[in-house]
Amino acid sequence: DAGVTQSPTHLIKTRGQQVTLRCSPKSGHDTVSWYQQALGQGPQFIFQYYEEEERQRGNFPDRFSGHQFPNYSSELNVNALLLGDSALYLCASSGQGGRETQYFGPGTRLLVL
Amino acid sequence: AQSVTQLDSHVSVSEGTPVLLRCNYSSSYSPSLFWYVQHPNKGLQLLLKYTSAATLVKGINGFEAEFKKSETSFHLTKPSAHMSDAAEYFCVVRGGGGGNKLTFGTGTQLKVEL
């Protein structure tokens, strides 16, 4: 049984560009959450998707947007990249609408130059 | 609002000695609490969770944590440290804001010396 998978593993972009990160949840999970982990810090909640809708959002600007597909996979999009967006982006999946334990993928390391 | 405070940013122990990583929580209702571990350049792995069942929770790799409501604490312990335990440990609370988001502590870096 595959766990949570994310792609790509690493990404380099320049300021002002746009990026799309992808996440496939663990089998049987219906909820996907995204977190940003800056270097030396704990992960910060970006948003959570359930039934193809954003159900909860953290304190992130509108440049951060997402999508969930019918197969429960998800994308995180970041527009107008800033240097400060450089971080490890973690996806977590859970079952029962998010009431179950969240399991994390390996993350996508984004570097903005 | 839900929050957790990890009381030590760095902990150093000798191999074979006990480990204690401290965490206090703040919650307006009975919380769901977790400990996750992150090895260098890796994702987060669940160590254990408390969801209002037994107050002493056993996790993977010999770790356990005790939920103490009177002290609002959820400290992580292990009787004997191993070199492979060296990693960053996060205390986490779930919920708040009307949803199931996870709120992480600032992390404790565990160093294990020979």
mmCIF file of N, CA and C in Angstrom, chain A residues 35 37 40-43 45 48 55-56 88 90 97-106 109, chain B residues 34 36 38 41-44 46 49 90 94-106:
data_model
loop_
_atom_site.group_PDB
_atom_site.id
_atom_site.type_symbol
_atom_site.label_atom_id
_atom_site.label_comp_id
_atom_site.label_asym_id
_atom_site.label_seq_id
_atom_site.Cartn_x
_atom_site.Cartn_y
_atom_site.Cartn_z
ATOM 1 N N TYR A 35 0.998 21.939 4.033
ATOM 2 C CA TYR A 35 1.755 22.681 5.032
ATOM 3 C C TYR A 35 3.034 23.227 4.411
ATOM 4 N N GLN A 37 6.899 24.376 5.405
ATOM 5 C CA GLN A 37 7.911 24.315 6.461
ATOM 6 C C GLN A 37 9.148 25.084 6.009
ATOM 7 N N GLY A 40 14.326 25.410 9.472
ATOM 8 C CA GLY A 40 14.488 25.581 10.905
ATOM 9 C C GLY A 40 13.212 25.853 11.677
ATOM 10 N N GLN A 41 12.082 25.714 11.012
ATOM 11 C CA GLN A 41 10.808 25.986 11.676
ATOM 12 C C GLN A 41 9.875 24.782 11.600
ATOM 13 N N GLY A 42 8.798 24.843 12.374
ATOM 14 C CA GLY A 42 7.776 23.816 12.287
ATOM 15 C C GLY A 42 6.845 24.082 11.116
ATOM 16 N N PRO A 43 6.192 23.066 10.626
ATOM 17 C CA PRO A 43 5.245 23.257 9.513
ATOM 18 C C PRO A 43 4.098 24.194 9.882
ATOM 19 N N PHE A 45 0.204 25.415 8.624
ATOM 20 C CA PHE A 45 -0.950 24.964 7.856
ATOM 21 C C PHE A 45 -1.301 25.978 6.774
ATOM 22 N N GLN A 48 -6.801 22.955 3.711
ATOM 23 C CA GLN A 48 -7.256 21.580 3.682
ATOM 24 C C GLN A 48 -8.382 21.429 2.661
ATOM 25 N N ARG A 55 -11.765 23.532 2.683
ATOM 26 C CA ARG A 55 -12.614 23.530 3.871
ATOM 27 C C ARG A 55 -12.064 24.426 4.976
ATOM 28 N N GLN A 56 -10.761 24.550 5.026
ATOM 29 C CA GLN A 56 -10.161 25.377 6.063
ATOM 30 C C GLN A 56 -8.885 25.964 5.494
ATOM 31 N N LEU A 88 10.041 23.773 2.370
ATOM 32 C CA LEU A 88 9.599 22.406 2.116
ATOM 33 C C LEU A 88 8.069 22.409 2.200
ATOM 34 N N LEU A 90 4.754 20.285 2.413
ATOM 35 C CA LEU A 90 4.334 18.961 2.846
ATOM 36 C C LEU A 90 2.854 18.772 2.608
ATOM 37 N N GLY A 97 -13.058 12.551 6.317
ATOM 38 C CA GLY A 97 -13.204 13.995 6.286
ATOM 39 C C GLY A 97 -12.201 14.746 7.113
ATOM 40 N N GLY A 98 -11.072 14.113 7.386
ATOM 41 C CA GLY A 98 -10.036 14.780 8.152
ATOM 42 C C GLY A 98 -10.065 14.464 9.633
ATOM 43 N N ARG A 99 -11.008 13.648 10.069
ATOM 44 C CA ARG A 99 -11.098 13.341 11.499
ATOM 45 C C ARG A 99 -10.073 12.289 11.917
ATOM 46 N N GLU A 100 -9.498 11.582 10.960
ATOM 47 C CA GLU A 100 -8.484 10.583 11.275
ATOM 48 C C GLU A 100 -7.090 11.222 11.283
ATOM 49 N N THR A 101 -6.128 10.432 11.699
ATOM 50 C CA THR A 101 -4.745 10.884 11.782
ATOM 51 C C THR A 101 -4.225 11.288 10.412
ATOM 52 N N GLN A 102 -3.440 12.352 10.379
ATOM 53 C CA GLN A 102 -2.840 12.805 9.132
ATOM 54 C C GLN A 102 -1.480 12.141 8.930
ATOM 55 N N TYR A 103 -1.278 11.630 7.716
ATOM 56 C CA TYR A 103 -0.015 11.006 7.334
ATOM 57 C C TYR A 103 0.633 11.857 6.246
ATOM 58 N N PHE A 104 1.928 12.080 6.409
ATOM 59 C CA PHE A 104 2.632 13.021 5.554
ATOM 60 C C PHE A 104 3.411 12.353 4.437
ATOM 61 N N GLY A 105 3.493 13.079 3.330
ATOM 62 C CA GLY A 105 4.374 12.691 2.257
ATOM 63 C C GLY A 105 5.776 13.197 2.512
ATOM 64 N N PRO A 106 6.714 12.892 1.605
ATOM 65 C CA PRO A 106 8.116 13.279 1.801
ATOM 66 C C PRO A 106 8.383 14.756 1.554
ATOM 67 N N ARG A 109 10.736 20.212 -2.050
ATOM 68 C CA ARG A 109 11.633 21.310 -1.653
ATOM 69 C C ARG A 109 11.626 22.344 -2.763
ATOM 70 N N PHE B 34 -0.409 14.829 19.226
ATOM 71 C CA PHE B 34 0.457 13.937 18.465
ATOM 72 C C PHE B 34 1.915 14.316 18.697
ATOM 73 N N TYR B 36 5.261 13.899 16.180
ATOM 74 C CA TYR B 36 5.821 13.499 14.903
ATOM 75 C C TYR B 36 7.340 13.649 14.979
ATOM 76 N N GLN B 38 10.934 14.012 12.527
ATOM 77 C CA GLN B 38 11.439 14.345 11.193
ATOM 78 C C GLN B 38 12.950 14.142 11.168
ATOM 79 N N ASN B 41 16.147 15.987 6.066
ATOM 80 C CA ASN B 41 15.731 15.927 4.656
ATOM 81 C C ASN B 41 14.665 14.868 4.398
ATOM 82 N N LYS B 42 13.842 14.624 5.405
ATOM 83 C CA LYS B 42 12.756 13.653 5.269
ATOM 84 C C LYS B 42 11.427 14.302 5.625
ATOM 85 N N GLY B 43 10.340 13.600 5.291
ATOM 86 C CA GLY B 43 9.016 14.053 5.711
ATOM 87 C C GLY B 43 8.779 13.731 7.172
ATOM 88 N N LEU B 44 7.562 13.909 7.605
ATOM 89 C CA LEU B 44 7.184 13.714 8.999
ATOM 90 C C LEU B 44 6.610 12.321 9.210
ATOM 91 N N LEU B 46 4.654 9.817 11.993
ATOM 92 C CA LEU B 46 3.881 9.789 13.225
ATOM 93 C C LEU B 46 4.527 8.841 14.230
ATOM 94 N N LYS B 49 -0.097 9.062 19.135
ATOM 95 C CA LYS B 49 -1.208 10.002 19.200
ATOM 96 C C LYS B 49 -2.049 9.756 20.448
ATOM 97 N N PHE B 90 8.364 17.017 16.842
ATOM 98 C CA PHE B 90 7.328 18.045 16.892
ATOM 99 C C PHE B 90 6.138 17.549 17.707
ATOM 100 N N ARG B 94 -4.375 18.971 17.186
ATOM 101 C CA ARG B 94 -5.297 19.020 16.050
ATOM 102 C C ARG B 94 -6.561 19.782 16.426
ATOM 103 N N GLY B 95 -7.055 20.542 15.440
ATOM 104 C CA GLY B 95 -8.327 21.228 15.630
ATOM 105 C C GLY B 95 -8.139 22.721 15.753
ATOM 106 N N GLY B 96 -9.248 23.388 15.947
ATOM 107 C CA GLY B 96 -9.218 24.834 16.039
ATOM 108 C C GLY B 96 -9.637 25.454 14.727
ATOM 109 N N GLY B 97 -10.248 26.603 14.822
ATOM 110 C CA GLY B 97 -10.715 27.277 13.618
ATOM 111 C C GLY B 97 -11.837 26.542 12.928
ATOM 112 N N GLY B 98 -12.483 25.639 13.674
ATOM 113 C CA GLY B 98 -13.614 24.923 13.096
ATOM 114 C C GLY B 98 -13.226 23.785 12.182
ATOM 115 N N GLY B 99 -11.957 23.383 12.214
ATOM 116 C CA GLY B 99 -11.536 22.319 11.313
ATOM 117 C C GLY B 99 -10.577 21.355 11.956
ATOM 118 N N ASN B 100 -9.853 20.631 11.130
ATOM 119 C CA ASN B 100 -8.951 19.578 11.606
ATOM 120 C C ASN B 100 -7.489 19.892 11.351
ATOM 121 N N LYS B 101 -7.161 21.155 11.195
ATOM 122 C CA LYS B 101 -5.773 21.494 10.912
ATOM 123 C C LYS B 101 -4.876 21.091 12.062
ATOM 124 N N LEU B 102 -3.616 20.832 11.737
ATOM 125 C CA LEU B 102 -2.608 20.551 12.752
ATOM 126 C C LEU B 102 -1.824 21.831 13.045
ATOM 127 N N THR B 103 -1.617 22.068 14.339
ATOM 128 C CA THR B 103 -0.765 23.185 14.772
ATOM 129 C C THR B 103 0.469 22.600 15.431
ATOM 130 N N PHE B 104 1.624 22.948 14.898
ATOM 131 C CA PHE B 104 2.889 22.366 15.334
ATOM 132 C C PHE B 104 3.569 23.257 16.357
ATOM 133 N N GLY B 105 4.291 22.601 17.270
ATOM 134 C CA GLY B 105 5.218 23.325 18.105
ATOM 135 C C GLY B 105 6.454 23.699 17.292
ATOM 136 N N THR B 106 7.379 24.375 17.947
ATOM 137 C CA THR B 106 8.560 24.864 17.248
ATOM 138 C C THR B 106 9.627 23.795 17.071
#
